[in-house]
Tab-separated table of C-alpha atoms and ligand atoms in Angstrom:
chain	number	residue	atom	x	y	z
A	10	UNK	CA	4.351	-42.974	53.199
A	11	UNK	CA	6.024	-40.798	55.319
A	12	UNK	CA	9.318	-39.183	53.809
A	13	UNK	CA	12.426	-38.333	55.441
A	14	UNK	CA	15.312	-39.175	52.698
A	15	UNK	CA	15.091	-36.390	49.987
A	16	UNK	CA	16.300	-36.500	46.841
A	17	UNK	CA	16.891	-35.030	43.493
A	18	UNK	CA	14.734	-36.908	40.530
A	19	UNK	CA	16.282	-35.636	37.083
A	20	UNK	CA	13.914	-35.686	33.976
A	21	UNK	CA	15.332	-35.640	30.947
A	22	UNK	CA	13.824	-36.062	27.247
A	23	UNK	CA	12.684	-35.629	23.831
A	24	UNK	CA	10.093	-32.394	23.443
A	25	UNK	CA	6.469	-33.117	24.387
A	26	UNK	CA	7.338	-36.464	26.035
A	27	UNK	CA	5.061	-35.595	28.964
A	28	UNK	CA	8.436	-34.362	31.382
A	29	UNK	CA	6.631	-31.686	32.862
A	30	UNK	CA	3.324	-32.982	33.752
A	31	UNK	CA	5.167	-36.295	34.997
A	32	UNK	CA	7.591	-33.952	37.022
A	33	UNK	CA	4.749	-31.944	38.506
A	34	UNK	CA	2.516	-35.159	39.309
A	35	UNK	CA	5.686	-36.622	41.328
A	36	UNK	CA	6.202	-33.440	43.157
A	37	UNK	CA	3.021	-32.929	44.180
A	38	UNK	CA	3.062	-36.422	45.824
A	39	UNK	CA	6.229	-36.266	47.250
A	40	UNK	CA	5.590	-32.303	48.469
A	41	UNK	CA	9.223	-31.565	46.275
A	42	UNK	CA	9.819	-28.332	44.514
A	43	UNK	CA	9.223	-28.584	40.806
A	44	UNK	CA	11.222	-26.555	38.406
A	45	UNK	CA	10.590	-26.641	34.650
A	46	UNK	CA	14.109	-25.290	33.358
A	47	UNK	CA	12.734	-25.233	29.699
A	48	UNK	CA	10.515	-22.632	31.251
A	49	UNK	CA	13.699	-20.691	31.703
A	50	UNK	CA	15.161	-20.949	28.437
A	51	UNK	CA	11.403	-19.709	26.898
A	52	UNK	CA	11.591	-16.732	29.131
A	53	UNK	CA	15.242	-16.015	28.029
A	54	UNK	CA	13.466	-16.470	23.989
A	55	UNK	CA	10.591	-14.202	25.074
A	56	UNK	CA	12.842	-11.448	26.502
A	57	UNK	CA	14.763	-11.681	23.237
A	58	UNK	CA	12.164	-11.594	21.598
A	59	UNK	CA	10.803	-8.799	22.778
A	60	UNK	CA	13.576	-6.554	22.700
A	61	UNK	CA	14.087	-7.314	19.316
A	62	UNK	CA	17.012	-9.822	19.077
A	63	UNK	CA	15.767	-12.643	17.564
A	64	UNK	CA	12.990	-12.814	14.980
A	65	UNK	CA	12.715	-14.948	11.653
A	66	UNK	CA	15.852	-13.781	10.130
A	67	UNK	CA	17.868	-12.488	12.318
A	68	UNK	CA	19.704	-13.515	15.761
A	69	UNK	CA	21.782	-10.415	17.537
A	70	UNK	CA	23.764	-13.102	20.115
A	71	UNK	CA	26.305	-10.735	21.504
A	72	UNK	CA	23.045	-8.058	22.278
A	73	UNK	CA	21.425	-11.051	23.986
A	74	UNK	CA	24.428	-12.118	25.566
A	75	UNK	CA	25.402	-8.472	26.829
A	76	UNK	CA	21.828	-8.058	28.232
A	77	UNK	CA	21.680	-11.215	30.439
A	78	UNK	CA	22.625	-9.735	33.404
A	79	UNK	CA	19.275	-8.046	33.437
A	80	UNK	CA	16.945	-10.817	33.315
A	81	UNK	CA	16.033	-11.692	36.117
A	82	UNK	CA	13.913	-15.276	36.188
A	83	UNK	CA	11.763	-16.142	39.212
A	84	UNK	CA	9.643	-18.940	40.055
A	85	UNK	CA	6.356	-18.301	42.373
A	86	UNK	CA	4.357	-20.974	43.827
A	87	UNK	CA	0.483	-20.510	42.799
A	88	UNK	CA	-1.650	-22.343	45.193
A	89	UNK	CA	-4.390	-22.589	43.322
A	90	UNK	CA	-2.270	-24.471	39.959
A	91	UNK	CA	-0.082	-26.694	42.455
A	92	UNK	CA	2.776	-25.642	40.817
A	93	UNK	CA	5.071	-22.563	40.584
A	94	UNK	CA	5.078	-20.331	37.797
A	95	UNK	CA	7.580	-18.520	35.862
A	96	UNK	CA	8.316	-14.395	36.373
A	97	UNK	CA	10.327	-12.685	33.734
A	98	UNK	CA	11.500	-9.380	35.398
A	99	UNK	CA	8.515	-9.295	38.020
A	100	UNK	CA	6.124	-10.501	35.081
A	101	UNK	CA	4.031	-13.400	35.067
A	102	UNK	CA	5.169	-14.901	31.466
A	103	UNK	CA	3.495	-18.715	32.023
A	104	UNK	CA	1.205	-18.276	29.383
A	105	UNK	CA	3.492	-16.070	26.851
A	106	UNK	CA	6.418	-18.603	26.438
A	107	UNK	CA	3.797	-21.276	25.558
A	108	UNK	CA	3.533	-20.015	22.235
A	109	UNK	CA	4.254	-21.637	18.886
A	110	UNK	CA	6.550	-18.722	18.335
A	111	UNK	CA	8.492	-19.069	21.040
A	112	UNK	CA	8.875	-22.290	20.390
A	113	UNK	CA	10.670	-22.420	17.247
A	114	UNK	CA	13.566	-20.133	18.589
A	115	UNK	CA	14.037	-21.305	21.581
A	116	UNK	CA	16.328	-24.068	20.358
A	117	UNK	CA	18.518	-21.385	19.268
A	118	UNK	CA	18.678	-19.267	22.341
A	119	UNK	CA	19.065	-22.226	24.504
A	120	UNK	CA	22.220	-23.460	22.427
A	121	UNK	CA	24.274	-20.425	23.505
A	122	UNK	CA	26.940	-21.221	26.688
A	123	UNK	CA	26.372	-17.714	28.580
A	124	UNK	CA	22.604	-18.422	28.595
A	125	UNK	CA	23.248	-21.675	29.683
A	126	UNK	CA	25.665	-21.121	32.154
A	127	UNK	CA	23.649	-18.579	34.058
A	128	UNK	CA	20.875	-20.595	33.892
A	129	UNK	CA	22.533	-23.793	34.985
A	130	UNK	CA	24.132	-21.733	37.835
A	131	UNK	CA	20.666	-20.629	39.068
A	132	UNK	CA	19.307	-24.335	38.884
A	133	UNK	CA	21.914	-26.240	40.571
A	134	UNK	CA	21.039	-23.392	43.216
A	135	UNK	CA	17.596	-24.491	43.439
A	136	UNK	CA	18.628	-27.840	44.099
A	137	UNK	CA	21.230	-27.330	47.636
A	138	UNK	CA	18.462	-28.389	49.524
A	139	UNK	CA	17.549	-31.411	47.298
A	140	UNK	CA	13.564	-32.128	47.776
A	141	UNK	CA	13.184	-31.797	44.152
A	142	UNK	CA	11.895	-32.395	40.776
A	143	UNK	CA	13.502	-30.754	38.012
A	144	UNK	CA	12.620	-31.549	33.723
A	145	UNK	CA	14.983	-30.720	30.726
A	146	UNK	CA	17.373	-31.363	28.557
A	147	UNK	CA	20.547	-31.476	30.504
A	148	UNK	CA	19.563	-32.055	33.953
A	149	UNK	CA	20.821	-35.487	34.531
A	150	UNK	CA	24.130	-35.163	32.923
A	151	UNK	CA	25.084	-31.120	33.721
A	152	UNK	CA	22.853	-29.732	36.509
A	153	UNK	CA	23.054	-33.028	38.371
A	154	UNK	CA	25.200	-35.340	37.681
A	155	UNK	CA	24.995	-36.993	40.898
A	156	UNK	CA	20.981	-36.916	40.791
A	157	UNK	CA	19.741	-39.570	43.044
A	158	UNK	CA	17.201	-40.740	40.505
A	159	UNK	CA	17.658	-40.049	36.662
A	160	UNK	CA	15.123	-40.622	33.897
A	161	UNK	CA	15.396	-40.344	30.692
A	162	UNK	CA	11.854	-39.661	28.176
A	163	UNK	CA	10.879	-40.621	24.843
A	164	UNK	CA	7.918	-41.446	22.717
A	165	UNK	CA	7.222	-41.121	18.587
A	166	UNK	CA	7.836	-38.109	17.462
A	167	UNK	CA	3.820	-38.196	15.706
A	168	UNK	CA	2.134	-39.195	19.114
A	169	UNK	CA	4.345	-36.380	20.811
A	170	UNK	CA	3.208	-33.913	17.890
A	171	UNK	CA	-0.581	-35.554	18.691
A	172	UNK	CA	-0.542	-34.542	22.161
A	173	UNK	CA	0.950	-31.511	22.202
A	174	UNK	CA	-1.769	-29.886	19.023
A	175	UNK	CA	-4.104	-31.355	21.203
A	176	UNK	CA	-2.966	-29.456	24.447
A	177	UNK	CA	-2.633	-26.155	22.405
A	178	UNK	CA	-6.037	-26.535	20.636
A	179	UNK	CA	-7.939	-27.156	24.122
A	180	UNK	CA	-6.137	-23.979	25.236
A	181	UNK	CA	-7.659	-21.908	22.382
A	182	UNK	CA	-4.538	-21.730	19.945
A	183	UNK	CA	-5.450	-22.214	16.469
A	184	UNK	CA	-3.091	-23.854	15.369
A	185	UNK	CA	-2.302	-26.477	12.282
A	186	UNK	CA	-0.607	-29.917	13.710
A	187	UNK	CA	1.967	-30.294	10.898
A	188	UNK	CA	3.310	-27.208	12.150
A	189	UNK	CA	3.726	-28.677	15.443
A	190	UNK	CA	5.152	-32.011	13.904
A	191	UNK	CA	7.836	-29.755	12.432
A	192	UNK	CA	8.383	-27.530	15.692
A	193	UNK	CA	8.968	-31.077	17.489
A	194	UNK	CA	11.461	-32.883	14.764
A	195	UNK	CA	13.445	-29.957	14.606
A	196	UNK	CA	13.969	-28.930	18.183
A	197	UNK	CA	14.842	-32.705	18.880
A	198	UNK	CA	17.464	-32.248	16.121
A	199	UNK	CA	18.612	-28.975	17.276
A	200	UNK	CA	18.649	-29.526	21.127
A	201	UNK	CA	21.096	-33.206	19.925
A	202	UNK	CA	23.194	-31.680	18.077
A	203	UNK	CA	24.371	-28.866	19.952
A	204	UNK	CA	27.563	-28.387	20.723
A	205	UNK	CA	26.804	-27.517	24.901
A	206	UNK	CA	25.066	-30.096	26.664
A	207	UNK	CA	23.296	-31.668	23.816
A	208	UNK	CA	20.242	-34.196	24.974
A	209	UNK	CA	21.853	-36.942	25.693
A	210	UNK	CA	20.930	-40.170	27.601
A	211	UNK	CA	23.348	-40.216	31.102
A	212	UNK	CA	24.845	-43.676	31.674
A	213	UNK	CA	22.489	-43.872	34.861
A	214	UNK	CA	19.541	-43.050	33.145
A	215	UNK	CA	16.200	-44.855	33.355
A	216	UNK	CA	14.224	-44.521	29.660
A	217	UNK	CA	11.097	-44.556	29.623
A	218	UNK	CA	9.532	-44.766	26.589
A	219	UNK	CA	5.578	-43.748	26.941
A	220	UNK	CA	4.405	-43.760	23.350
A	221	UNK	CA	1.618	-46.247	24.744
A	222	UNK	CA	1.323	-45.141	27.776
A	223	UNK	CA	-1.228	-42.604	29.145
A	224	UNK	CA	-0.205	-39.872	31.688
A	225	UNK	CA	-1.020	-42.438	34.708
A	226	UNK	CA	0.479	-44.883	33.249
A	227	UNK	CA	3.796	-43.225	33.232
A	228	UNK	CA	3.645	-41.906	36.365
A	229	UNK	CA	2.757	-45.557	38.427
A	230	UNK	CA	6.144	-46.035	36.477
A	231	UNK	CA	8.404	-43.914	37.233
A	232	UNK	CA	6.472	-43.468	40.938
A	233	UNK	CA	7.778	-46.883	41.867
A	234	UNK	CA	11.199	-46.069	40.933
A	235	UNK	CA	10.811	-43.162	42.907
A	236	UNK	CA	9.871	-45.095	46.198
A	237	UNK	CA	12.614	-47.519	45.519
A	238	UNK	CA	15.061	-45.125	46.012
A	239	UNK	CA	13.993	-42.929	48.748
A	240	UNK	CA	13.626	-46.584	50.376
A	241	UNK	CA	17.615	-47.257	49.276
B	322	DC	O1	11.008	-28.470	27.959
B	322	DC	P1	10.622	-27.438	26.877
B	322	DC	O2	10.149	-28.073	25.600
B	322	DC	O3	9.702	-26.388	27.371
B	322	DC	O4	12.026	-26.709	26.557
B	322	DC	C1	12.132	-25.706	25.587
B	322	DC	C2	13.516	-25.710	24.951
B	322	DC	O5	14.497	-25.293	25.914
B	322	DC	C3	14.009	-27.052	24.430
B	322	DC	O6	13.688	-27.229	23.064
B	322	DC	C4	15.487	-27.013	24.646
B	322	DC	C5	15.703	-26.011	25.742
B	322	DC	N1	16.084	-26.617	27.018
B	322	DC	C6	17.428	-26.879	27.215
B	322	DC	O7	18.234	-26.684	26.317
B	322	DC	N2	17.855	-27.347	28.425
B	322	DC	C7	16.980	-27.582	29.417
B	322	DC	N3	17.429	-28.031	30.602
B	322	DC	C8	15.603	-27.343	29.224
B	322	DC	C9	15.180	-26.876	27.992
């Protein structure tokens, strides 16, 4: 199919719904830019992390917030992956804001409005061009409202849970799945309830729900909805 319309697609969801690996599958077909904004928000959690403003008691917000103007958060294409990967001040972080750890405080990093507006602001650069593919929280109803194509993902929180141990487990994590149950029930609860752009369905949304349905399964999906409206 030969593509001359270009859009933005807006995918938006529960955790460990299968966003990103949808979101890359569709870019790579459609030769869009992918951008995984909840990589964005992990590097934000790792840099606080690591500079020692968030651990398990503690939260210094206004250091965090004072220091944003020095993270800097790039994306570079690796050829070899097919998709782009995230930098964190010239670092390649990919593989350090997978972790378990960052995972249960990035809910509370992400629910902050500076963080979110500079991060938002960098996004809805990304997108001028259109061409692209982006996955989060708030995509469809901040970032984009007027995204061309919006879907929305969900599936059972215990065959999310399933799928994600099973992901960190083949990548060498040792790692107990009740604790990833937990991770995903209470980032769902925290990213809903937030007061700034809490996950919420847009009005225009397509759900998808893909508890029974494998990764190509989804895709075919959403794919068609895809071709119907570069076709519109
Ligand atoms: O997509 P993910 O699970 O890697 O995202 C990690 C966290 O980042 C998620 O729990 C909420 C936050 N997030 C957000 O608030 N807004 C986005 N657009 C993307 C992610």
């Amino acid at each position: 199919m030969k593509i001359t319309n270009k859009i933005i697609i807006a995918i938006d969801g529960f955790s460990s719904t299968g966003k990103s690996t949808l979101a890359k599958k569709i870019a790579q077909k459609l030769g869009y830019i992918y951008v995984d904004t909840g990589a964005m928000y992990r590097a934000v959690s790792l840099y606080a992390m690591e500079n020692g403003f968030i651990d398990d008691e503690t939260f210094l917000k206004k250091d965090l917030i004072s220091k944003l103007a020095d993270i800097d958060l790039k994306f570079r294409y690796n050829d070899e992956l097919g998709y782009a990967e995230i930098y964190l001040n010239g670092k390649n972080v990919e593989h350090k804001i997978r972790t378990l750890e960052v995972s249960n405080r990035v809910s509370k990093v992400a629910a902050i409005s500076e963080v979110r507006e500079k991060l938002v602001e960098q996004q809805q650069k990304m997108g001028l061009e259109k061409g692209i593919v982006m996955d989060g929280r708030d995509i469809g109803t901040v970032v984009f409202p007027k995204a061309e194509l919006k879907i929305f993902m969900l599936a059972e929180a215990d065959k999310r849970a399933s799928r994600r141990h099973k992901e960190m487990t083949d990548d060498g994590k040792n790692i107990s799945y009740e604790s990833v149950l937990k991770n995903v029930t209470v980032r769902d609860l925290m990213d809903t309830t937030r007061k700034d752009s809490p996950l919420i369905k847009a009005d225009d949304a397509i759900t998808i729900d893909n508890s029974d349905l494998n990764v190509d399964e989804t895709f075919d999906k959403v794919y068609k909805l895809v071709v119907q409206k570069i076709k519109d």
